[in-house]
Tab-separated table of C-alpha atoms in Angstrom:
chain	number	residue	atom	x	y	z
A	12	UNK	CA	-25.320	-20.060	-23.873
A	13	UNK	CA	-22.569	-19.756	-25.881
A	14	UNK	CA	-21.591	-16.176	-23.799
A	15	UNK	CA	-18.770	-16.522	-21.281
A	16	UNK	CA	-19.958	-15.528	-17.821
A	17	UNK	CA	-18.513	-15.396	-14.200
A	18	UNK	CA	-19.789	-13.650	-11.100
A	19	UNK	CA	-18.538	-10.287	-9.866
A	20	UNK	CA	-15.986	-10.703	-7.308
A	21	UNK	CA	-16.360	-8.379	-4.106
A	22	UNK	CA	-12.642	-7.533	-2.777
A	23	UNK	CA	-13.813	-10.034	0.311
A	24	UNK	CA	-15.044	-12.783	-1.834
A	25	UNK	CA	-11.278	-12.543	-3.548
A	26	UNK	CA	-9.502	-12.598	-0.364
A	27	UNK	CA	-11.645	-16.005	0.812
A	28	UNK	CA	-11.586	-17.769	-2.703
A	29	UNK	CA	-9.709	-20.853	-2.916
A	30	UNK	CA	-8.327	-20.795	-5.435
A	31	UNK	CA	-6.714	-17.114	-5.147
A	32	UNK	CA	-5.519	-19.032	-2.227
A	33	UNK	CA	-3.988	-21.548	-3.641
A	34	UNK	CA	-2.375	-19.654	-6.293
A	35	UNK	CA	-1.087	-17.476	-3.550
A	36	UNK	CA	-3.064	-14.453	-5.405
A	37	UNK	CA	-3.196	-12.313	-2.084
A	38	UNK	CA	-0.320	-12.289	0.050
A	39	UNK	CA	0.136	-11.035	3.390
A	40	UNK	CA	2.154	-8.416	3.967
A	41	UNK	CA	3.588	-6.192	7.648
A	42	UNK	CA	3.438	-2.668	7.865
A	43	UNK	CA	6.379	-1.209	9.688
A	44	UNK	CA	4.093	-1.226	12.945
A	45	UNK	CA	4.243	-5.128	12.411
A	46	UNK	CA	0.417	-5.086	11.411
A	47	UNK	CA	-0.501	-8.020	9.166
A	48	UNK	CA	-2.555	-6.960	5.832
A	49	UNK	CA	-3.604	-8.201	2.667
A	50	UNK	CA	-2.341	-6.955	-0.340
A	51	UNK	CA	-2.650	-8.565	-4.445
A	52	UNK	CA	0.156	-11.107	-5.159
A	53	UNK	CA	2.287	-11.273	-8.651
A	54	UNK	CA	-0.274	-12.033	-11.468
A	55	UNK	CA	0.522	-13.919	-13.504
A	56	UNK	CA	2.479	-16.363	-11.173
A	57	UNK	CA	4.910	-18.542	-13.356
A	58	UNK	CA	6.396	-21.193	-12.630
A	59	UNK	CA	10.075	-20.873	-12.655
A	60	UNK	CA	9.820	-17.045	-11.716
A	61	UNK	CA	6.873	-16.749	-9.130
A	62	UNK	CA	7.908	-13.115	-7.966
A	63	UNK	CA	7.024	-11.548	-4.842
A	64	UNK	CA	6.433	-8.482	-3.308
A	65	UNK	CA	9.613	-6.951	-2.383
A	66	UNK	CA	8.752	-3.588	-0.947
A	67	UNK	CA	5.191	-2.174	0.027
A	68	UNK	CA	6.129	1.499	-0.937
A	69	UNK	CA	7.025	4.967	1.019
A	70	UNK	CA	5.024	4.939	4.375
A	71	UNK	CA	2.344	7.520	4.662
A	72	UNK	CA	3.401	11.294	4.753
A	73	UNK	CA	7.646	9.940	3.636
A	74	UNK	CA	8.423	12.030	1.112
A	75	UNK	CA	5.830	15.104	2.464
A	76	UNK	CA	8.356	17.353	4.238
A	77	UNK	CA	10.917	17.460	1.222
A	78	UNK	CA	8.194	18.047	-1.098
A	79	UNK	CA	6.953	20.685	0.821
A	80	UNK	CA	10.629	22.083	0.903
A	81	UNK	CA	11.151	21.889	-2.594
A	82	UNK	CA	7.821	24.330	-2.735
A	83	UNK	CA	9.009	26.963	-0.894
A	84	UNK	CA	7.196	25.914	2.240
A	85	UNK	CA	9.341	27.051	5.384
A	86	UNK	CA	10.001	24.851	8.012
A	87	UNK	CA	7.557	26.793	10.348
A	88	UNK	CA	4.750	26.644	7.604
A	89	UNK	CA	5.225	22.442	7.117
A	90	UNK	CA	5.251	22.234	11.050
A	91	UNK	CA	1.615	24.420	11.373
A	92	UNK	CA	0.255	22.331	8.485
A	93	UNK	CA	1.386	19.127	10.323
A	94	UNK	CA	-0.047	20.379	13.490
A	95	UNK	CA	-3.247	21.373	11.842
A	96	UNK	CA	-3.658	17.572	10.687
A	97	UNK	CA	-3.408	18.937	7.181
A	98	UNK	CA	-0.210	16.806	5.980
A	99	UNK	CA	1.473	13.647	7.598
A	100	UNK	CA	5.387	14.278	7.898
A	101	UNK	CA	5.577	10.035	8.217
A	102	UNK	CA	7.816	8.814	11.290
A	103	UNK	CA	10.537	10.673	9.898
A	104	UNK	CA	9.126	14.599	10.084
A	105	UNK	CA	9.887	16.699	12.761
A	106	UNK	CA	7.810	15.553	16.045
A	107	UNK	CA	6.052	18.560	17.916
């Protein structure tokens, strides 16, 4: 028994563990709607500089329109494949 062993951690059993808790593992973050979710925290978590999580990242769709610009898409082609529920244009993209 001389073979280091541990259970496999489900992504719930992470988020109820006390100790991931305690060591403020999972953090919870707001989604420009003002949802509440739970996202990882800073591993490893020192001491003198914690960290946190400054930014959560581009919403959904951001950067979609200008990328589809930059491929030659015409405005009329990004607006059918929005409309379509191909692409997300994000809360930024022109609204029907």
């Amino acid at each position: 028994a001389d073979v280091p062993a541990s259970r496999v951690y489900s992504a719930a059993d992470i988020v109820a563990d006390p100790q991931y808790l305690a060591r403020q593992m999972i953090e919870t973050a707001t989604l420009p709607d003002g949802r509440a979710f739970k996202i990882p925290g800073i591993v490893p978590k020192l001491s003198e500089t914690p960290g946190s999580t400054e930014w959560l990242g581009p919403v959904l769709g951001e950067h979609t329109e200008e990328t589809l610009q930059q491929l030659g898409y015409s405005a009329d082609a990004i607006r059918a494949l929005r409309d379509a529920g191909t692409v997300s244009l994000g809360a930024s993209g022109p609204q029907p």
